[in-house]
Amino acid sequence: RLRLHDGKLIKDRRYHLRTYPNCFVAKELTDWLIDHKEAPDRETGIRLMQKLMDHYIIHHVCDEHSDYKDAKLLYRFRKDDGTFPLSKDVKVFMRGQSLYEKLVSVEESILKVREENSVKYQRTFLGCEMIDWLVQEGEAENRKEAVELGRALLEHGIIQHVSNRHHFFDSDILYQFWINFRRRRRLTELLNENSSRTLSESPDSPFCLRKLNPDPGSTSFLSVQTNKEIKIVSAVRRSSITSLAGNSNSYFSATPMLVFPPVAECNPKSVLKRPVTNEELLSPGAPYIKKTLTIVGDAVGWGFVVRGGRPCHIQAVDPGGPAAAAGMKVCQFVFSVNGMYVLHLDYQTISSLIMTGPRTLVMEVMEAVE
């Protein structure tokens, strides 16, 4: 957006005797994306801008088009007309970016390369140092408020404990900024969320797809990481997703999701003894109780697999993961995710809600009465 302003592609324009401030012509922008190597061709450029529309970053100046058309139509960044939706997640992200820029631009910054257990970590700081700095710079009124800010940054994957063992505390525990806000990101990374191509291995990329080597003789199942990465996580018995999918590469080529892809060779048997309908779950006197689970994702994710649809159920739970610690069990039915009723949704949609939501996941589940 800032580069487009500098290049005068974003400016006030007249159309049908009306002036539209701070807008750009779609066709000109597609040309610009290709000229500046942000997109290899027009089709990719259109897909990129459609991604920005889908995430409420740009829109048609009169909201007459819900899709991005490579034509002489006027579009605008929502930040330029005050319609950008500042949700809590966006506010925390922007606060984290602001603090990062402030920290790296000062001399004698508390951000340093430090070592713990013979491992070097970039952009690190002590929890108590960060608290001191936040209060000293007026970023927080007191130490309690500074701790709350630090916890929000950690829960949104902006900072983390260097070995992912602790939440944020006012102590000499070592943390680091997980996101390098100054790393130059290319727009095409946005398309890697649903790309079948091998993804970047850069730990700074929120679209990175990685794999941990599972221990021999153990099951592997997908778990979504809190920084939107996906790793293979070890659990109970052998049934490797990679072998089921017939893919021996280091990276999955399948679309990232929290659950098993719906293909024949990768569709293990349901843990449910019989199908259950929504009507049966919700009927008066039904033998089901509702429970609320609060799951704080760790370095690997939340540690469970959801399957099925209308209603979805818990197919697998990592016994050492956050979900198990919160009381999640197999065969529970997913009633709501972060306050949203989901009994009528399929597992792909629920997976998307979880992956794009906050690090702290609040789920309501329905469990059969024993």
Tab-separated table of C-alpha atoms in Angstrom:
chain	number	residue	atom	x	y	z
A	1	ARG	CA	0.000	0.000	0.000
A	2	LEU	CA	2.762	2.442	0.944
A	3	ARG	CA	4.725	1.646	-2.217
A	4	LEU	CA	1.617	2.321	-4.315
A	5	HIS	CA	1.186	5.687	-2.599
A	6	ASP	CA	4.841	6.528	-3.293
A	7	GLY	CA	4.444	5.520	-6.933
A	8	LYS	CA	1.305	7.705	-7.319
A	9	LEU	CA	-0.829	4.700	-8.296
A	10	ILE	CA	-3.046	5.532	-5.343
A	11	LYS	CA	-4.513	9.007	-5.770
A	12	ASP	CA	-7.784	10.927	-6.024
A	13	ARG	CA	-9.629	10.045	-9.235
A	14	ARG	CA	-12.765	11.350	-10.953
A	15	TYR	CA	-15.377	9.071	-12.464
A	16	HIS	CA	-18.855	10.133	-13.687
A	17	LEU	CA	-18.497	13.640	-12.194
A	18	ARG	CA	-17.573	12.247	-8.767
A	19	THR	CA	-14.166	12.288	-7.067
A	20	TYR	CA	-13.006	9.134	-5.313
A	21	PRO	CA	-10.073	9.801	-2.937
A	22	ASN	CA	-7.107	7.461	-2.458
A	23	CYS	CA	-8.030	4.816	-5.007
A	24	PHE	CA	-6.313	2.845	-7.763
A	25	VAL	CA	-7.310	1.393	-11.132
A	26	ALA	CA	-7.341	-2.409	-11.062
A	27	LYS	CA	-5.814	-2.817	-14.520
A	28	GLU	CA	-2.965	-0.400	-13.690
A	29	LEU	CA	-2.262	-2.238	-10.448
A	30	THR	CA	-2.043	-5.600	-12.217
A	31	ASP	CA	0.501	-4.044	-14.595
A	32	TRP	CA	2.440	-2.716	-11.584
A	33	LEU	CA	2.519	-6.142	-9.882
A	34	ILE	CA	4.079	-7.700	-12.993
A	35	ASP	CA	6.521	-4.826	-13.582
A	36	HIS	CA	7.741	-4.971	-9.970
A	37	LYS	CA	8.048	-8.777	-9.953
A	38	GLU	CA	5.309	-9.190	-7.342
A	39	ALA	CA	3.406	-11.465	-9.745
A	40	PRO	CA	4.715	-13.498	-12.707
A	41	ASP	CA	1.561	-13.007	-14.797
A	42	ARG	CA	-1.851	-11.342	-14.810
A	43	GLU	CA	-3.677	-14.417	-13.557
A	44	THR	CA	-1.472	-14.597	-10.451
A	45	GLY	CA	-1.849	-10.851	-9.935
A	46	ILE	CA	-5.639	-11.180	-9.995
A	47	ARG	CA	-5.497	-14.058	-7.512
A	48	LEU	CA	-3.287	-12.010	-5.191
A	49	MET	CA	-5.625	-9.038	-5.174
A	50	GLN	CA	-8.632	-11.315	-4.719
A	51	LYS	CA	-6.886	-12.688	-1.622
A	52	LEU	CA	-6.615	-9.137	-0.282
A	53	MET	CA	-10.323	-8.590	-0.987
A	54	ASP	CA	-11.230	-11.830	0.780
A	55	HIS	CA	-9.329	-10.609	3.853
A	56	TYR	CA	-11.062	-7.177	3.838
A	57	ILE	CA	-7.862	-5.315	2.960
A	58	ILE	CA	-9.109	-3.768	-0.308
A	59	HIS	CA	-12.590	-3.253	-1.752
A	60	HIS	CA	-14.374	-1.702	-4.714
A	61	VAL	CA	-14.938	2.008	-4.036
A	62	CYS	CA	-18.728	1.589	-4.258
A	63	ASP	CA	-18.771	-2.041	-3.068
A	64	GLU	CA	-20.504	-3.015	-6.298
A	65	HIS	CA	-18.061	-5.843	-7.021
A	66	SER	CA	-17.184	-8.567	-4.516
A	67	ASP	CA	-14.412	-9.897	-6.746
A	68	TYR	CA	-11.304	-8.284	-8.209
A	69	LYS	CA	-11.669	-7.582	-11.922
A	70	ASP	CA	-8.658	-6.816	-14.107
A	71	ALA	CA	-10.400	-3.819	-15.677
A	72	LYS	CA	-10.717	-0.039	-15.427
A	73	LEU	CA	-12.515	-0.256	-12.099
A	74	LEU	CA	-11.616	1.717	-8.977
A	75	TYR	CA	-10.585	-0.083	-5.781
A	76	ARG	CA	-9.275	1.227	-2.481
A	77	PHE	CA	-7.344	0.003	0.539
A	78	ARG	CA	-9.662	-0.048	3.546
A	79	LYS	CA	-6.944	1.617	5.643
A	80	ASP	CA	-7.262	4.636	3.329
A	81	ASP	CA	-10.977	5.127	3.972
A	82	GLY	CA	-11.276	3.999	7.589
A	83	THR	CA	-13.252	0.826	6.875
A	84	PHE	CA	-10.498	-1.626	7.813
A	85	PRO	CA	-11.948	-3.977	10.478
A	86	LEU	CA	-9.738	-3.562	13.547
A	87	SER	CA	-10.484	-6.821	15.330
A	88	LYS	CA	-8.662	-7.748	18.541
A	89	ASP	CA	-6.295	-9.991	16.562
A	90	VAL	CA	-5.383	-7.184	14.154
A	91	LYS	CA	-4.885	-4.710	17.016
A	92	VAL	CA	-2.538	-7.082	18.848
A	93	PHE	CA	-0.574	-7.738	15.646
A	94	MET	CA	-0.211	-4.009	14.923
A	95	ARG	CA	0.812	-3.353	18.544
A	96	GLY	CA	3.444	-6.067	18.259
A	97	GLN	CA	4.758	-4.578	15.024
A	98	SER	CA	4.916	-1.107	16.591
A	99	LEU	CA	6.825	-2.384	19.640
A	100	TYR	CA	9.234	-4.368	17.447
A	101	GLU	CA	10.033	-1.341	15.267
A	102	LYS	CA	10.573	0.794	18.367
A	103	LEU	CA	12.893	-1.781	19.938
A	104	VAL	CA	15.096	-2.397	16.886
A	105	SER	CA	15.507	1.309	16.144
A	106	VAL	CA	17.054	2.315	19.492
A	107	GLU	CA	20.658	1.995	20.578
A	108	GLU	CA	21.384	-0.541	23.322
A	109	SER	CA	18.149	-2.374	22.565
A	110	ILE	CA	17.065	-5.187	24.876
A	111	LEU	CA	16.708	-7.366	21.746
A	112	LYS	CA	19.917	-9.383	21.505
A	113	VAL	CA	21.288	-12.687	20.296
A	114	ARG	CA	21.430	-14.891	23.388
A	115	GLU	CA	22.268	-18.486	24.127
A	116	GLU	CA	20.368	-21.035	26.173
A	117	ASN	CA	21.401	-24.686	26.535
A	118	SER	CA	24.089	-24.165	23.865
A	119	VAL	CA	21.492	-22.926	21.334
A	120	LYS	CA	21.631	-19.359	19.970
A	121	TYR	CA	18.365	-17.456	19.538
A	122	GLN	CA	17.723	-14.259	17.573
A	123	ARG	CA	15.761	-11.199	18.789
A	124	THR	CA	15.656	-12.345	22.435
A	125	PHE	CA	14.859	-10.535	25.678
A	126	LEU	CA	14.213	-11.387	29.318
A	127	GLY	CA	10.615	-11.137	30.503
A	128	CYS	CA	11.512	-8.728	33.322
A	129	GLU	CA	13.563	-6.592	30.885
A	130	MET	CA	10.565	-6.258	28.586
A	131	ILE	CA	8.340	-5.299	31.552
A	132	ASP	CA	10.841	-2.639	32.632
A	133	TRP	CA	11.042	-1.254	29.087
A	134	LEU	CA	7.252	-1.182	28.524
A	135	VAL	CA	6.676	0.761	31.761
A	136	GLN	CA	9.657	3.072	31.180
A	137	GLU	CA	8.516	3.935	27.622
A	138	GLY	CA	4.908	4.527	28.664
A	139	GLU	CA	3.654	1.533	26.680
A	140	ALA	CA	2.032	0.233	29.869
A	141	GLU	CA	0.785	2.000	33.001
A	142	ASN	CA	2.226	-0.566	35.411
A	143	ARG	CA	3.867	-3.982	35.549
A	144	LYS	CA	0.545	-5.832	35.691
A	145	GLU	CA	-0.646	-4.155	32.477
A	146	ALA	CA	2.728	-4.886	30.862
A	147	VAL	CA	2.408	-8.601	31.732
A	148	GLU	CA	-1.068	-8.670	30.182
A	149	LEU	CA	0.323	-7.096	27.005
A	150	GLY	CA	3.162	-9.626	26.905
A	151	ARG	CA	0.704	-12.488	27.326
A	152	ALA	CA	-1.465	-11.175	24.487
A	153	LEU	CA	1.589	-10.972	22.225
A	154	LEU	CA	2.545	-14.547	23.100
A	155	GLU	CA	-0.974	-15.914	22.622
A	156	HIS	CA	-1.045	-14.380	19.139
A	157	GLY	CA	2.281	-15.952	18.162
A	158	ILE	CA	4.229	-12.665	18.004
A	159	ILE	CA	6.612	-13.533	20.832
A	160	GLN	CA	7.375	-16.890	22.419
A	161	HIS	CA	9.474	-18.549	25.079
A	162	VAL	CA	12.637	-19.702	23.279
A	163	SER	CA	11.851	-23.376	23.912
A	164	ASN	CA	8.064	-22.967	24.138
A	165	ARG	CA	7.788	-24.144	27.724
A	166	HIS	CA	6.400	-21.058	29.448
A	167	HIS	CA	3.750	-18.399	29.091
A	168	PHE	CA	4.877	-14.789	29.553
A	169	PHE	CA	6.024	-13.885	33.077
A	170	ASP	CA	7.735	-10.964	34.819
A	171	SER	CA	10.925	-12.963	35.404
A	172	ASP	CA	14.351	-13.732	33.935
A	173	ILE	CA	12.874	-16.301	31.505
A	174	LEU	CA	14.162	-15.835	27.936
A	175	TYR	CA	11.725	-14.917	25.156
A	176	GLN	CA	12.103	-13.912	21.519
A	177	PHE	CA	10.118	-12.165	18.800
A	178	TRP	CA	8.867	-15.017	16.652
A	179	ILE	CA	7.971	-12.704	13.763
A	180	ASN	CA	10.667	-10.679	12.037
A	181	PHE	CA	8.537	-7.713	10.997
A	182	ARG	CA	11.342	-6.310	8.842
A	183	ARG	CA	11.714	-9.384	6.651
A	184	ARG	CA	10.728	-8.494	3.096
A	185	ARG	CA	7.706	-10.612	2.247
A	186	ARG	CA	6.517	-11.146	-1.286
A	187	LEU	CA	2.823	-11.042	-2.026
A	188	THR	CA	2.973	-14.476	-3.675
A	189	GLU	CA	3.475	-16.007	-0.200
A	190	LEU	CA	-0.230	-15.394	0.343
A	191	LEU	CA	-1.069	-17.965	-2.311
A	192	ASN	CA	1.041	-20.644	-0.636
A	193	GLU	CA	-1.716	-21.186	1.925
A	194	ASN	CA	-3.572	-23.239	-0.668
A	195	SER	CA	-0.741	-24.057	-3.043
A	196	SER	CA	0.305	-27.574	-3.979
A	197	ARG	CA	3.874	-26.402	-4.456
A	198	THR	CA	6.630	-26.918	-1.903
A	199	LEU	CA	6.525	-24.110	0.589
A	200	SER	CA	9.283	-21.943	2.015
A	201	GLU	CA	11.313	-23.246	4.926
A	202	SER	CA	11.958	-19.806	6.382
A	203	PRO	CA	10.962	-19.790	10.081
A	204	ASP	CA	9.928	-16.149	9.693
A	205	SER	CA	7.220	-17.012	7.167
A	206	PRO	CA	3.687	-17.486	8.514
A	207	PHE	CA	2.992	-19.731	5.527
A	208	CYS	CA	5.827	-22.182	6.214
A	209	LEU	CA	4.976	-25.897	6.122
A	210	ARG	CA	7.319	-28.099	8.091
A	211	LYS	CA	7.716	-31.648	9.269
A	212	LEU	CA	9.072	-33.142	12.474
A	213	ASN	CA	10.531	-36.619	12.182
A	214	PRO	CA	8.117	-38.885	14.088
A	215	ASP	CA	9.601	-41.565	16.305
A	216	PRO	CA	9.567	-45.058	14.781
A	217	GLY	CA	6.472	-46.988	15.732
A	218	SER	CA	4.341	-43.968	16.473
A	219	THR	CA	1.331	-42.477	14.782
A	220	SER	CA	1.532	-39.132	13.037
A	221	PHE	CA	-1.345	-36.744	12.682
A	222	LEU	CA	-1.708	-33.165	11.610
A	223	SER	CA	-1.812	-30.421	14.179
A	224	VAL	CA	-2.004	-26.724	13.382
A	225	GLN	CA	0.729	-24.610	14.893
A	226	THR	CA	-0.149	-21.309	16.471
A	227	ASN	CA	1.921	-19.356	13.961
A	228	LYS	CA	-0.081	-20.985	11.191
A	229	GLU	CA	2.559	-23.563	10.453
A	230	ILE	CA	1.722	-27.248	10.249
A	231	LYS	CA	3.881	-29.982	11.706
A	232	ILE	CA	3.613	-33.723	12.067
A	233	VAL	CA	3.182	-34.608	15.694
A	234	SER	CA	3.965	-37.940	17.299
A	235	ALA	CA	1.241	-39.834	19.131
A	236	VAL	CA	0.060	-43.341	19.895
A	237	ARG	CA	0.491	-46.078	17.221
A	238	ARG	CA	1.871	-46.303	13.716
A	239	SER	CA	-0.321	-44.936	10.894
A	240	SER	CA	1.779	-42.315	9.166
A	241	ILE	CA	-0.084	-39.706	7.195
A	242	THR	CA	2.841	-39.454	4.820
A	243	SER	CA	2.748	-43.136	4.009
A	244	LEU	CA	-1.039	-43.082	3.725
A	245	ALA	CA	-0.841	-40.181	1.329
A	246	GLY	CA	1.939	-41.881	-0.628
A	247	ASN	CA	4.233	-38.904	-0.241
A	248	SER	CA	7.799	-39.406	0.955
A	249	ASN	CA	8.923	-35.794	0.518
A	250	SER	CA	9.938	-33.649	3.480
A	251	TYR	CA	6.925	-31.420	2.915
A	252	PHE	CA	3.267	-32.185	2.382
A	253	SER	CA	1.951	-31.177	-1.000
A	254	ALA	CA	-1.624	-31.358	0.258
A	255	THR	CA	-3.571	-28.276	1.258
A	256	PRO	CA	-2.783	-27.399	4.903
A	257	MET	CA	-5.595	-28.453	7.204
A	258	LEU	CA	-6.174	-29.656	10.727
A	259	VAL	CA	-7.640	-32.962	9.637
A	260	PHE	CA	-7.092	-35.831	7.269
A	261	PRO	CA	-7.650	-34.897	3.605
A	262	PRO	CA	-10.872	-36.448	2.254
A	263	VAL	CA	-9.283	-38.950	-0.120
A	264	ALA	CA	-9.746	-42.699	-0.137
A	265	GLU	CA	-6.163	-43.657	0.676
A	266	CYS	CA	-6.048	-41.182	3.578
A	267	ASN	CA	-9.402	-41.742	5.258
A	268	PRO	CA	-8.962	-43.834	8.421
A	269	LYS	CA	-12.006	-45.424	10.013
A	270	SER	CA	-14.124	-43.148	12.192
A	271	VAL	CA	-13.855	-43.627	15.955
A	272	LEU	CA	-17.645	-43.296	16.255
A	273	LYS	CA	-19.493	-46.558	16.842
A	274	ARG	CA	-22.445	-45.251	14.817
A	275	PRO	CA	-23.486	-42.035	13.040
A	276	VAL	CA	-25.110	-39.368	15.229
A	277	THR	CA	-27.365	-36.577	13.901
A	278	ASN	CA	-27.751	-33.016	15.187
A	279	GLU	CA	-31.384	-33.753	16.015
A	280	GLU	CA	-30.288	-36.633	18.231
A	281	LEU	CA	-27.681	-34.494	19.984
A	282	LEU	CA	-30.086	-31.616	20.667
A	283	SER	CA	-33.280	-33.522	21.453
A	284	PRO	CA	-34.680	-32.989	24.989
A	285	GLY	CA	-33.406	-35.609	27.417
A	286	ALA	CA	-30.644	-36.762	25.080
A	287	PRO	CA	-27.774	-38.537	26.933
A	288	TYR	CA	-25.212	-35.836	26.133
A	289	ILE	CA	-23.649	-33.126	28.278
A	290	LYS	CA	-21.991	-29.926	27.072
A	291	LYS	CA	-18.491	-28.981	28.212
A	292	THR	CA	-16.428	-25.836	27.595
A	293	LEU	CA	-12.734	-26.394	26.884
A	294	THR	CA	-10.112	-23.620	26.840
A	295	ILE	CA	-7.038	-24.794	24.937
A	296	VAL	CA	-3.874	-22.675	24.834
A	297	GLY	CA	-1.796	-23.754	21.840
A	298	ASP	CA	1.833	-24.649	22.418
A	299	ALA	CA	4.801	-24.665	20.034
A	300	VAL	CA	3.293	-27.465	17.961
A	301	GLY	CA	-0.378	-26.552	17.993
A	302	TRP	CA	-3.451	-27.715	19.858
A	303	GLY	CA	-2.959	-31.442	19.419
A	304	PHE	CA	-6.209	-32.878	18.099
A	305	VAL	CA	-7.893	-34.000	14.888
A	306	VAL	CA	-11.487	-33.191	13.937
A	307	ARG	CA	-13.433	-35.207	11.353
A	308	GLY	CA	-16.889	-35.670	9.898
A	309	GLY	CA	-19.559	-33.055	9.445
A	310	ARG	CA	-22.965	-31.952	10.700
A	311	PRO	CA	-21.917	-32.705	13.433
A	312	CYS	CA	-18.110	-32.994	13.467
A	313	HIS	CA	-16.391	-35.127	16.072
A	314	ILE	CA	-12.960	-35.447	17.671
A	315	GLN	CA	-11.133	-38.224	15.839
A	316	ALA	CA	-7.802	-38.181	17.702
A	317	VAL	CA	-6.158	-36.379	20.615
A	318	ASP	CA	-2.425	-36.139	21.259
A	319	PRO	CA	-2.147	-37.484	24.831
A	320	GLY	CA	0.687	-35.056	25.608
A	321	GLY	CA	-0.866	-32.018	23.921
A	322	PRO	CA	-2.809	-28.960	25.135
A	323	ALA	CA	-6.197	-30.373	24.040
A	324	ALA	CA	-5.782	-33.482	26.203
A	325	ALA	CA	-4.713	-31.320	29.138
A	326	ALA	CA	-7.903	-29.251	28.712
A	327	GLY	CA	-10.074	-32.382	28.885
A	328	MET	CA	-10.689	-33.135	25.207
A	329	LYS	CA	-11.488	-36.757	24.370
A	330	VAL	CA	-12.158	-38.724	21.206
A	331	CYS	CA	-15.811	-39.075	20.147
A	332	GLN	CA	-16.800	-35.669	21.545
A	333	PHE	CA	-18.903	-33.562	19.160
A	334	VAL	CA	-17.893	-29.987	18.327
A	335	PHE	CA	-20.709	-27.616	19.310
A	336	SER	CA	-18.988	-24.219	19.010
A	337	VAL	CA	-15.580	-22.696	18.210
A	338	ASN	CA	-14.665	-19.349	19.811
A	339	GLY	CA	-18.346	-18.578	20.383
A	340	MET	CA	-19.510	-19.607	16.902
A	341	TYR	CA	-22.139	-22.364	16.607
A	342	VAL	CA	-20.707	-25.035	14.275
A	343	LEU	CA	-22.887	-28.135	14.509
A	344	HIS	CA	-24.076	-27.502	10.941
A	345	LEU	CA	-20.566	-27.178	9.469
A	346	ASP	CA	-18.168	-29.705	7.926
A	347	TYR	CA	-14.656	-30.377	9.208
A	348	GLN	CA	-12.930	-28.285	6.507
A	349	THR	CA	-14.825	-25.163	7.611
A	350	ILE	CA	-14.231	-25.845	11.309
A	351	SER	CA	-10.534	-26.444	10.614
A	352	SER	CA	-10.339	-23.079	8.857
A	353	LEU	CA	-12.035	-21.341	11.818
A	354	ILE	CA	-9.485	-22.845	14.192
A	355	MET	CA	-6.436	-22.118	12.017
A	356	THR	CA	-7.373	-18.483	11.441
A	357	GLY	CA	-8.429	-17.856	15.026
A	358	PRO	CA	-6.460	-16.855	18.130
A	359	ARG	CA	-3.883	-18.996	19.865
A	360	THR	CA	-6.219	-19.543	22.823
A	361	LEU	CA	-9.048	-21.716	21.525
A	362	VAL	CA	-12.402	-21.894	23.321
A	363	MET	CA	-14.493	-24.876	22.232
A	364	GLU	CA	-17.825	-26.230	23.409
A	365	VAL	CA	-18.110	-29.969	22.960
A	366	MET	CA	-20.928	-32.463	23.585
A	367	GLU	CA	-19.993	-35.713	25.260
A	368	ALA	CA	-22.042	-38.877	25.736
A	369	VAL	CA	-23.071	-39.557	29.339
A	370	GLU	CA	-21.493	-42.788	30.467
